[in-house]
DNA sequence: GGAGCGATGTCCT
DNA sequence: GGACATCGCTCCG
């Protein structure tokens, strides 16, 4: 049994179970319509589902950061629309993947209505299933500490086989996508808010959200 | 276990 | 040409 840093809503409930596992409902586009801070907070506890080479990799979101469009110098969308950041300006619920420091990818989901920039960066997941494959993708020995798999924005992309090609712009609200986000009813018991990390500009704003006490958050 | 630092590609000035 | 929403390795305590 995986460690659960929270509790189930409405559980157990007949009809929601599937082969002993809670049913996962994709989050609709409307979920991402709000401002990035609200969406970042609400994404805690949700599941990221990655279908890759016939396998399904799943991680629970335990750490997020909000990046506003206008008035946020730290956001990629701050300088205005470019080829690189165009997904942030598009419809909500799409994957924005960018390449950073010459070797790492980072995954975001777009927020706000079409035409308005904003997004949420995924900073850490708690691995739920497919741990052996995640370790392989990370180049770690099978049985390596699960904390090394998805604790960090670059790590989680590597563990889920996320690159720009083929993933950037993907619709995260559709279970037919190779990558989508779902809700299994899990509700975090406590949430912490801190300033964002790893950035130089606007590093004082409290826009980083974590599940309190979770062991899989980043440093 | 923590501070320091090098690796490395892409985007925008 | 410089900055960069990172990571993992060293070296030191």
Coordinates of C-alpha atoms in Angstrom, one line a residue, chain A residues 1-218:
Chain A
X1 CA 0.0 0.0 0.0
X2 CA 1.4 3.3 -1.0
X3 CA 1.8 6.0 1.6
X4 CA -1.2 8.3 1.5
X5 CA -0.5 11.8 2.8
X6 CA -4.1 12.7 3.0
X7 CA -7.5 11.0 2.9
X8 CA -10.0 9.9 0.4
X9 CA -13.1 11.9 -0.2
X10 CA -16.3 9.8 -0.4
X11 CA -14.5 6.6 0.2
X12 CA -15.2 3.8 0.1
X13 CA -18.1 4.3 -2.4
X14 CA -19.6 1.6 -4.5
X15 CA -19.3 2.2 -8.2
X16 CA -16.2 4.3 -8.1
X17 CA -13.8 1.4 -7.7
X18 CA -12.2 -0.3 -10.7
X19 CA -10.2 -3.5 -10.0
X20 CA -9.7 -2.4 -6.5
X21 CA -8.3 1.0 -7.5
X22 CA -10.2 4.3 -7.3
X23 CA -11.5 5.5 -10.6
X24 CA -9.5 8.3 -12.1
X25 CA -11.5 11.1 -13.7
X26 CA -9.7 13.5 -16.1
X27 CA -9.9 17.1 -15.0
X28 CA -12.0 19.2 -17.5
X29 CA -10.8 22.3 -19.2
X30 CA -12.8 24.4 -16.8
X31 CA -10.5 23.3 -14.0
X32 CA -7.7 25.3 -15.5
X33 CA -9.7 28.5 -16.3
X34 CA -8.8 30.2 -13.0
X35 CA -5.7 32.2 -12.1
X36 CA -2.5 30.1 -11.8
X37 CA -2.2 30.4 -8.1
X38 CA -5.7 28.9 -7.5
X39 CA -5.1 26.2 -10.0
X40 CA -1.6 25.4 -8.6
X41 CA -3.2 24.9 -5.1
X42 CA -6.0 22.7 -6.4
X43 CA -3.7 20.5 -8.5
X44 CA -2.1 19.2 -5.3
X45 CA -3.1 15.6 -4.8
X46 CA -4.2 15.0 -8.4
X47 CA -2.6 12.4 -10.6
X48 CA -0.4 12.7 -13.7
X49 CA -0.9 9.8 -16.0
X50 CA 1.7 9.0 -18.7
X51 CA 1.1 6.3 -21.4
X52 CA 4.4 5.3 -22.9
X53 CA 5.3 2.2 -24.9
X54 CA 2.2 0.3 -23.7
X55 CA 2.9 1.1 -20.1
X56 CA 1.1 3.5 -17.8
X57 CA 3.2 5.6 -15.4
X58 CA 1.4 7.4 -12.6
X59 CA 2.5 10.0 -10.1
X60 CA 0.6 12.1 -7.5
X61 CA 1.2 15.9 -7.7
X62 CA 2.8 17.0 -4.4
X63 CA 4.5 20.3 -5.3
X64 CA 3.5 23.0 -7.8
X65 CA 4.4 26.6 -8.7
X66 CA 2.2 29.3 -10.2
X67 CA 3.5 31.5 -13.0
X68 CA 1.3 34.4 -13.8
X69 CA 1.3 36.0 -17.2
X70 CA 1.3 39.8 -16.9
X71 CA 3.1 41.4 -14.0
X72 CA 5.2 38.4 -13.2
X73 CA 8.8 39.0 -14.3
X74 CA 9.7 35.3 -13.5
X75 CA 7.1 33.9 -16.0
X76 CA 8.2 32.9 -19.5
X77 CA 5.1 34.7 -20.7
X78 CA 6.2 38.0 -19.2
X79 CA 8.0 39.2 -22.4
X80 CA 4.9 38.6 -24.5
X81 CA 4.0 35.9 -27.0
X82 CA 6.9 34.0 -28.7
X83 CA 7.2 30.7 -30.5
X84 CA 8.5 29.1 -27.4
X85 CA 5.9 30.2 -24.9
X86 CA 2.8 30.2 -27.2
X87 CA 1.1 27.3 -25.3
X88 CA 1.0 29.5 -22.2
X89 CA -1.2 32.0 -24.2
X90 CA -3.4 29.3 -25.7
X91 CA -6.4 27.4 -24.3
X92 CA -6.3 26.1 -20.7
X93 CA -5.3 22.5 -19.8
X94 CA -2.4 22.1 -22.3
X95 CA 1.1 20.9 -21.7
X96 CA 3.8 23.5 -21.9
X97 CA 7.2 21.8 -22.0
X98 CA 10.4 23.8 -22.2
X99 CA 14.1 22.9 -22.2
X100 CA 16.4 24.5 -19.6
X101 CA 20.1 24.6 -18.7
X102 CA 21.0 22.6 -21.8
X103 CA 19.8 19.3 -20.4
X104 CA 16.5 19.3 -18.6
X105 CA 12.8 19.5 -19.5
X106 CA 10.1 21.1 -17.3
X107 CA 6.4 20.5 -17.5
X108 CA 3.7 23.1 -17.0
X109 CA -0.1 23.2 -17.6
X110 CA -1.6 26.3 -19.2
X111 CA -4.2 28.2 -17.2
X112 CA -6.6 31.1 -17.9
X113 CA -8.9 31.5 -21.0
X114 CA -7.5 31.3 -24.5
X115 CA -5.6 34.4 -25.2
X116 CA -4.5 35.0 -21.6
X117 CA -1.1 33.8 -20.4
X118 CA -0.5 31.8 -17.2
X119 CA 0.6 28.4 -16.1
X120 CA 1.5 26.0 -13.4
X121 CA 4.9 24.3 -13.1
X122 CA 5.0 20.7 -11.8
X123 CA 7.9 20.5 -9.3
X124 CA 7.5 17.1 -7.7
X125 CA 5.4 14.0 -7.8
X126 CA 5.0 11.0 -5.5
X127 CA 5.5 7.9 -7.7
X128 CA 2.3 5.8 -7.7
X129 CA 2.9 3.1 -10.3
X130 CA 5.4 2.2 -12.9
X131 CA 8.4 2.8 -10.6
X132 CA 10.7 0.3 -12.3
X133 CA 10.2 2.0 -15.7
X134 CA 10.7 5.4 -14.1
X135 CA 14.0 4.3 -12.7
X136 CA 15.0 2.9 -16.0
X137 CA 14.1 6.2 -17.8
X138 CA 16.1 8.1 -15.1
X139 CA 19.1 5.9 -15.6
X140 CA 18.9 4.6 -12.1
X141 CA 19.3 1.0 -10.9
X142 CA 16.0 -0.8 -10.3
X143 CA 15.2 -0.4 -6.6
X144 CA 16.8 3.0 -6.3
X145 CA 15.2 5.4 -3.7
X146 CA 11.8 6.4 -5.0
X147 CA 12.6 9.9 -3.9
X148 CA 15.2 10.2 -6.7
X149 CA 12.6 9.4 -9.3
X150 CA 10.2 12.4 -9.5
X151 CA 11.3 14.9 -6.8
X152 CA 12.2 17.9 -8.9
X153 CA 10.9 19.4 -12.2
X154 CA 13.7 18.0 -14.3
X155 CA 13.6 14.6 -12.7
X156 CA 9.9 14.1 -13.1
X157 CA 10.1 14.8 -16.8
X158 CA 12.9 12.3 -17.2
X159 CA 11.0 9.7 -15.2
X160 CA 7.9 10.1 -17.3
X161 CA 9.8 10.3 -20.7
X162 CA 8.6 13.9 -21.2
X163 CA 10.3 15.9 -23.9
X164 CA 9.2 18.9 -26.0
X165 CA 8.7 17.0 -29.2
X166 CA 5.3 15.3 -29.1
X167 CA 4.3 16.5 -25.6
X168 CA 4.4 20.3 -25.9
X169 CA 0.8 21.5 -26.6
X170 CA -0.8 18.1 -25.7
X171 CA -4.4 18.3 -24.3
X172 CA -4.0 17.2 -20.6
X173 CA -7.8 17.0 -20.1
X174 CA -8.2 14.0 -22.4
X175 CA -7.6 10.4 -21.3
X176 CA -6.8 9.6 -24.9
X177 CA -3.7 11.8 -24.7
X178 CA -0.3 10.2 -24.0
X179 CA -0.2 12.5 -20.9
X180 CA -3.2 13.7 -18.9
X181 CA -4.2 14.8 -15.4
X182 CA -6.9 13.1 -13.3
X183 CA -8.6 13.0 -10.0
X184 CA -9.0 9.9 -7.9
X185 CA -10.7 11.6 -5.0
X186 CA -7.6 12.1 -2.9
X187 CA -7.6 15.2 -0.8
X188 CA -4.4 16.5 0.8
X189 CA -4.8 17.1 4.6
X190 CA -2.5 20.1 4.7
X191 CA -1.0 22.5 2.2
X192 CA 2.0 24.7 2.6
X193 CA 2.8 27.9 0.7
X194 CA 6.3 29.3 0.2
X195 CA 8.1 31.6 -2.2
X196 CA 9.1 30.0 -5.6
X197 CA 12.6 28.5 -5.8
X198 CA 15.3 28.4 -8.4
X199 CA 14.3 31.8 -9.9
X200 CA 16.0 35.2 -9.7
X201 CA 13.2 37.6 -10.5
X202 CA 10.1 38.0 -8.3
X203 CA 11.5 35.4 -5.9
X204 CA 9.5 36.8 -2.9
X205 CA 6.0 36.0 -4.1
X206 CA 4.3 33.1 -2.2
X207 CA 3.4 31.0 -5.3
X208 CA 4.9 27.6 -4.4
X209 CA 2.4 25.0 -3.1
X210 CA 3.3 21.7 -1.3
X211 CA 1.4 19.0 0.4
X212 CA 2.5 19.3 4.1
X213 CA 4.8 16.6 5.3
X214 CA 5.1 14.8 2.0
X215 CA 8.5 13.2 1.6
X216 CA 8.6 13.6 -2.2
X217 CA 8.7 17.3 -2.5
X218 CA 11.9 18.9 -3.9

